[in-house]
Coordinates of C-alpha atoms in Angstrom, one line a residue:
M16 CA 65.3 64.0 52.5
L17 CA 66.0 61.0 54.9
H18 CA 66.1 61.5 58.6
F19 CA 67.2 59.3 61.5
S20 CA 64.6 58.7 64.2
K21 CA 64.6 61.3 66.9
F22 CA 64.8 60.3 70.5
L23 CA 64.7 62.1 73.8
G24 CA 67.0 65.1 74.0
R25 CA 69.9 66.2 71.8
A26 CA 73.1 64.4 72.4
L27 CA 76.2 66.5 72.9
F28 CA 78.4 66.3 69.8
V29 CA 81.8 67.6 70.4
A30 CA 85.3 67.5 69.1
M31 CA 88.5 68.3 70.9
W32 CA 91.4 70.4 70.0
V33 CA 94.5 69.3 72.0
G34 CA 97.7 67.7 70.8
S35 CA 98.6 64.1 71.6
D36 CA 102.2 62.8 71.7
A37 CA 101.0 59.3 71.0
F38 CA 99.2 60.3 67.8
A39 CA 102.0 62.7 66.8
A40 CA 104.5 59.8 67.0
D41 CA 102.2 57.7 64.8
T42 CA 101.7 60.2 62.0
Q43 CA 103.6 57.9 59.6
T44 CA 100.5 55.7 59.5
Y45 CA 98.3 58.5 58.4
T46 CA 97.3 59.4 54.8
F47 CA 98.5 62.8 53.8
I48 CA 97.4 64.4 50.5
A49 CA 99.6 67.2 49.4
S50 CA 97.5 68.6 46.6
H51 CA 94.0 70.1 46.7
D52 CA 93.7 69.6 43.0
E53 CA 94.3 65.9 43.6
I54 CA 91.5 65.8 46.1
V55 CA 89.1 67.5 43.6
A56 CA 90.1 65.2 40.8
K57 CA 89.5 62.1 42.8
A58 CA 86.2 63.4 44.2
K59 CA 85.1 64.0 40.6
K60 CA 85.7 60.4 39.8
E61 CA 83.8 59.3 43.0
G62 CA 80.8 61.5 42.1
K63 CA 78.8 60.9 45.3
L64 CA 78.8 61.6 49.0
R65 CA 76.6 60.2 51.9
V66 CA 76.7 62.0 55.3
V67 CA 75.2 61.5 58.7
S68 CA 75.0 64.8 60.6
T69 CA 73.3 66.6 63.5
M70 CA 72.7 69.7 61.3
D71 CA 69.1 71.0 61.3
P72 CA 67.1 70.3 58.1
S73 CA 67.1 73.9 57.0
N74 CA 70.9 74.0 57.3
I75 CA 71.2 70.6 55.5
K76 CA 69.1 72.0 52.6
A77 CA 71.0 75.3 52.3
S78 CA 74.5 73.9 52.8
S79 CA 73.9 71.0 50.4
A80 CA 72.7 73.4 47.7
A81 CA 75.6 75.7 48.2
F82 CA 78.1 72.7 48.1
K83 CA 76.4 71.4 45.0
K84 CA 76.8 74.7 43.3
R85 CA 80.6 74.7 44.1
Y86 CA 81.0 71.0 43.2
P87 CA 78.2 70.1 40.7
F88 CA 79.8 66.8 39.9
I89 CA 79.1 65.4 43.5
D90 CA 75.7 63.9 44.2
I91 CA 75.3 64.7 47.9
N92 CA 72.8 63.3 50.4
V93 CA 72.9 64.4 54.1
V94 CA 70.6 62.8 56.7
E95 CA 69.9 64.2 60.1
S96 CA 70.6 62.2 63.3
Q97 CA 69.7 63.4 66.8
G98 CA 69.9 61.8 70.2
V99 CA 72.0 59.3 72.1
E100 CA 70.0 56.2 71.1
A101 CA 70.4 57.1 67.4
A102 CA 74.1 57.6 67.9
Q103 CA 74.4 54.2 69.7
R104 CA 72.5 52.5 66.9
L105 CA 74.7 54.0 64.2
L106 CA 77.9 53.0 66.1
L107 CA 76.7 49.4 66.4
T108 CA 76.0 49.4 62.7
I109 CA 79.5 50.6 62.1
K110 CA 81.1 48.0 64.3
G111 CA 79.0 45.3 62.6
G112 CA 80.4 46.4 59.2
A113 CA 77.0 47.3 57.9
A114 CA 77.5 51.1 57.5
R115 CA 79.3 51.1 54.2
E116 CA 76.7 53.4 52.6
W117 CA 78.0 56.2 54.7
D118 CA 81.1 58.3 54.0
I119 CA 81.0 60.8 56.8
I120 CA 79.5 59.9 60.2
L121 CA 78.6 61.8 63.3
V122 CA 80.9 61.3 66.3
S123 CA 78.9 61.3 69.5
T124 CA 80.6 62.4 72.7
D125 CA 78.9 59.6 74.6
F126 CA 80.9 57.0 72.8
R127 CA 83.8 59.1 71.5
D128 CA 86.6 56.7 72.4
E129 CA 84.9 53.8 70.4
Y130 CA 85.1 55.5 67.0
P131 CA 88.8 55.8 66.1
P132 CA 89.4 52.2 65.0
Y133 CA 86.6 52.7 62.3
L134 CA 87.8 56.1 61.0
W135 CA 89.9 56.8 58.0
K136 CA 93.4 57.8 59.2
I137 CA 93.6 60.9 57.1
D138 CA 95.9 63.6 58.6
L139 CA 93.4 66.4 58.1
L140 CA 95.1 68.4 60.8
E141 CA 98.4 68.5 59.0
M142 CA 96.7 69.2 55.7
A143 CA 95.0 72.2 57.3
K144 CA 98.2 73.5 58.8
Q145 CA 99.9 73.3 55.4
G146 CA 97.0 74.9 53.6
V147 CA 96.1 71.9 51.5
V148 CA 92.5 72.3 52.8
K149 CA 91.1 75.6 54.0
I150 CA 90.1 74.6 57.5
P151 CA 91.2 76.5 60.7
P152 CA 93.4 73.9 62.4
P153 CA 91.8 74.3 65.9
M154 CA 88.5 73.0 64.4
I155 CA 90.2 69.6 64.0
D156 CA 90.6 67.2 66.9
G157 CA 94.3 67.2 67.7
E158 CA 94.2 63.7 69.1
T159 CA 92.7 61.8 66.2
R160 CA 93.8 64.4 63.7
S161 CA 90.7 63.7 61.6
I162 CA 87.5 64.7 63.5
L163 CA 86.1 68.1 62.5
G164 CA 83.8 70.0 64.9
T165 CA 81.8 72.5 62.9
H166 CA 79.7 74.1 65.7
T167 CA 80.5 75.9 68.9
L168 CA 78.0 75.7 71.8
F169 CA 78.4 77.9 74.9
Q170 CA 76.4 79.0 77.9
V171 CA 75.0 82.4 78.8
T172 CA 72.7 84.0 81.3
A173 CA 69.2 84.9 80.1
Y174 CA 67.1 87.5 82.0
N175 CA 64.0 89.7 81.8
K176 CA 65.3 93.3 81.6
N177 CA 62.1 94.5 83.4
L178 CA 63.0 92.4 86.4
V179 CA 66.8 92.3 86.3
P180 CA 68.3 95.7 85.3
T181 CA 71.1 95.2 82.7
N182 CA 73.7 96.7 85.0
L183 CA 72.9 94.0 87.6
A184 CA 73.0 91.0 85.2
P185 CA 75.9 88.7 86.2
K186 CA 79.2 89.5 84.6
I187 CA 81.1 86.6 86.3
Y188 CA 79.6 83.4 87.7
E189 CA 80.4 84.4 91.2
D190 CA 77.8 87.2 90.8
F191 CA 75.0 84.6 91.1
V192 CA 75.8 84.2 94.8
R193 CA 75.2 87.8 95.6
P194 CA 72.6 88.3 98.4
E195 CA 70.1 90.1 96.1
F196 CA 69.8 86.9 94.0
K197 CA 68.8 84.6 96.9
G198 CA 65.3 83.1 97.1
R199 CA 63.9 82.0 93.7
K200 CA 65.5 84.9 91.8
F201 CA 67.0 82.7 89.0
A202 CA 66.6 79.3 87.5
V203 CA 69.2 76.5 87.4
D204 CA 69.1 73.4 85.2
I205 CA 69.2 70.2 87.3
R206 CA 71.3 68.6 84.5
P207 CA 74.3 70.8 85.2
K208 CA 76.2 70.8 81.9
D209 CA 76.8 74.6 82.3
V210 CA 78.3 74.2 85.8
A211 CA 80.3 71.1 84.8
G212 CA 81.7 73.2 81.9
L213 CA 83.5 75.3 84.4
V214 CA 85.7 72.4 85.7
P215 CA 88.3 72.6 82.8
L216 CA 89.3 76.1 83.9
W217 CA 88.3 76.2 87.6
G218 CA 89.1 72.6 88.7
L219 CA 86.6 70.2 90.3
E220 CA 86.9 71.4 93.9
K221 CA 86.3 75.1 93.2
T222 CA 83.4 74.1 90.9
L223 CA 81.8 71.9 93.6
A224 CA 82.1 74.7 96.1
F225 CA 80.4 77.0 93.7
A226 CA 77.6 74.5 93.1
R227 CA 77.0 74.3 96.9
K228 CA 76.7 78.1 97.0
I229 CA 74.3 78.1 94.2
A230 CA 72.1 75.6 96.0
A231 CA 72.2 77.8 99.1
Q232 CA 70.7 80.6 97.0
E233 CA 67.5 78.6 96.8
P234 CA 67.1 78.9 93.0
I235 CA 64.2 77.8 90.8
W236 CA 65.2 74.2 89.8
V237 CA 64.2 73.4 86.1
R238 CA 65.0 70.9 83.4
G239 CA 66.1 72.2 80.0
S240 CA 66.5 75.7 78.8
A241 CA 64.6 76.3 75.6
N242 CA 61.3 75.7 77.3
I243 CA 62.2 78.1 80.1
M244 CA 62.7 81.1 77.8
P245 CA 59.0 81.8 77.3
R246 CA 58.6 81.9 81.1
V247 CA 61.5 84.4 81.3
I248 CA 59.8 86.6 78.7
A249 CA 56.5 86.3 80.6
G250 CA 58.1 87.4 83.8
E251 CA 57.5 84.1 85.6
I252 CA 61.2 83.6 86.0
P253 CA 63.4 86.6 86.3
M254 CA 66.7 85.0 85.1
M255 CA 68.3 81.7 84.2
M256 CA 71.9 80.6 84.6
G257 CA 73.5 78.6 81.8
P258 CA 71.1 78.3 78.9
N259 CA 72.6 77.7 75.5
Y260 CA 73.4 80.8 73.6
G261 CA 71.5 79.5 70.5
S262 CA 68.4 78.8 72.6
V263 CA 68.4 82.4 73.9
R264 CA 69.0 84.0 70.6
Q265 CA 66.3 81.9 69.0
A266 CA 63.9 82.9 71.7
Q267 CA 64.7 86.6 71.2
L268 CA 63.6 86.3 67.6
K269 CA 60.1 85.4 69.0
D270 CA 60.1 88.2 71.5
P271 CA 58.7 91.4 69.9
S272 CA 58.7 93.1 73.3
G273 CA 62.5 92.8 73.5
V274 CA 62.4 92.0 77.3
L275 CA 64.6 88.9 76.9
Q276 CA 68.2 89.8 77.2
Y277 CA 71.4 87.9 77.9
S278 CA 74.9 88.4 79.4
I279 CA 78.0 86.2 79.0
P280 CA 79.6 85.7 82.4
D281 CA 83.2 84.8 82.6
P282 CA 84.5 82.1 82.3
V283 CA 82.4 80.9 79.4
P284 CA 81.8 77.1 79.3
V285 CA 82.4 76.0 75.7
R286 CA 81.9 72.7 73.9
F287 CA 81.8 71.6 70.3
G288 CA 79.0 70.2 68.2
N289 CA 78.3 68.4 64.9
S290 CA 81.6 66.5 65.1
L291 CA 82.2 64.6 61.8
A292 CA 84.7 62.1 60.6
I293 CA 85.3 60.0 57.5
L294 CA 84.8 56.2 57.8
A295 CA 87.7 53.9 56.9
T296 CA 85.1 52.1 54.7
A297 CA 84.0 55.3 52.9
E298 CA 83.5 54.7 49.1
H299 CA 83.8 58.5 48.4
P300 CA 86.6 59.7 50.8
H301 CA 87.8 62.6 48.7
A302 CA 84.4 64.0 48.2
A303 CA 84.1 63.7 52.0
I304 CA 87.2 65.8 52.4
L305 CA 85.7 68.6 50.3
W306 CA 82.5 68.5 52.3
L307 CA 84.4 68.9 55.6
E308 CA 86.4 71.8 54.1
W309 CA 83.2 73.4 52.9
L310 CA 81.6 73.2 56.3
A311 CA 84.6 75.1 57.8
S312 CA 84.3 77.9 55.2
P313 CA 82.9 81.4 56.1
A314 CA 80.0 80.9 53.6
A315 CA 78.9 77.6 55.3
Q316 CA 79.4 79.1 58.7
K317 CA 77.1 82.0 57.7
I318 CA 74.4 79.5 56.8
V319 CA 74.8 77.9 60.2
D320 CA 74.2 81.2 61.9
E321 CA 71.1 81.8 59.8
T322 CA 69.6 78.4 60.1
E323 CA 70.5 76.6 63.3
P324 CA 70.7 79.5 64.6
F325 CA 73.8 81.0 66.1
A326 CA 75.9 77.8 66.4
S327 CA 78.9 78.6 64.1
S328 CA 82.5 77.8 65.0
M329 CA 84.3 80.2 67.3
Y330 CA 87.4 79.5 65.0
V331 CA 85.8 81.1 61.9
R332 CA 86.3 84.8 62.2
G333 CA 83.3 87.0 61.6
G334 CA 80.7 84.4 62.7
A335 CA 78.1 85.2 65.3
V336 CA 79.8 82.9 67.9
E337 CA 83.3 84.2 67.2
Q338 CA 82.2 87.8 67.7
E339 CA 80.4 87.0 70.9
L340 CA 83.4 85.1 72.4
R341 CA 86.1 87.4 71.3
G342 CA 88.2 88.5 74.2
K343 CA 86.3 86.3 76.7
K344 CA 87.9 83.9 79.2
L345 CA 86.9 80.4 78.0
S346 CA 86.5 77.0 79.8
I347 CA 86.8 74.6 76.9
E348 CA 85.7 70.9 77.2
D349 CA 88.6 69.1 75.6
T350 CA 88.8 65.4 74.9
E351 CA 90.2 64.6 78.4
A352 CA 87.5 66.7 80.0
L353 CA 84.8 64.9 78.1
R354 CA 86.0 61.6 79.5
H355 CA 85.2 62.9 83.0
A356 CA 82.1 65.0 82.2
Q357 CA 79.5 62.5 83.4
E358 CA 81.4 62.0 86.7
W359 CA 81.6 65.8 87.2
R360 CA 77.9 66.2 86.5
E361 CA 77.0 63.6 89.1
K362 CA 79.2 65.2 91.7
I363 CA 77.7 68.6 91.0
V364 CA 74.2 67.2 91.3
E365 CA 75.2 65.8 94.7
A366 CA 76.5 69.3 95.6
F367 CA 73.1 70.7 94.6
G368 CA 71.6 68.4 97.1
F369 CA 70.0 65.9 94.7
P370 CA 70.7 62.2 94.8
K371 CA 71.7 61.6 91.1
V372 CA 71.4 62.9 87.6
K373 CA 68.3 61.9 85.8

């Protein structure tokens, strides 16, 4: 299996689920396929599929095998791509017209607005709404009508139950500013994607005021979350605000003592990952449609929960993420929010008392 080079960190890969009057008015320029049988017939003639994805290798292997079982006439190859630099390199290749070997590419949030001119204008959203493809419509970007986000990522609070009783674990974000949590009682990531994720629901001013209150609590400043979970288990850090749900659940699998627990304070910052789209130059576009449809199926989402782990879409009922977020108040990073995310993070870092995001 081929892999893209891995660079520092994992880029955020998101899709956005809001409508756009501009795109709605331009739907006559989109391709609409009214028959699923037609898609399958054309995919059978194409016979191949080449994909760039942020899926983990174990997920790629299991999902590709299951897809191949469903569509044995498609020779599929999925390669893994991680990191901002890898995404930038792929985008430059696409712009240079040298990415014709790929049918489906990964859409990075860092360069999101640069992709649409190079994507196939297939009205996947309307096809989903009309049942031509079995995809929950909210999984498809309402602005481009063709980008599919297969993963949902959200933030939780991780804590050591021997140090933080379950009944005292934060239920809302304002709980972190309680007097008993002052003085190195919890960790906060200096790259504030969790706090910035509150802006879509709270607004910037309320979020900045909250950030200043968090700084006044004198927390333990850290970078990243996955590497902090062993310290929470060991009792070195009582609690952490804002780690990824998947990171915590994965750490729990390695905690035989069961001391690592989590709560989901309201509102829940939510963003989307593994955002995929079909290139305008794709040689196997109909096979690509079938792959996107497969990734949105309950069977594929179950594989995500078993292999990533715990990163399935909140729009697929019965998945681990959907069950966790059911009934919660959500703060969702939509397309417009993503355009301001870096600016928000920089302002939050200033509110924390640091000079800039690093």
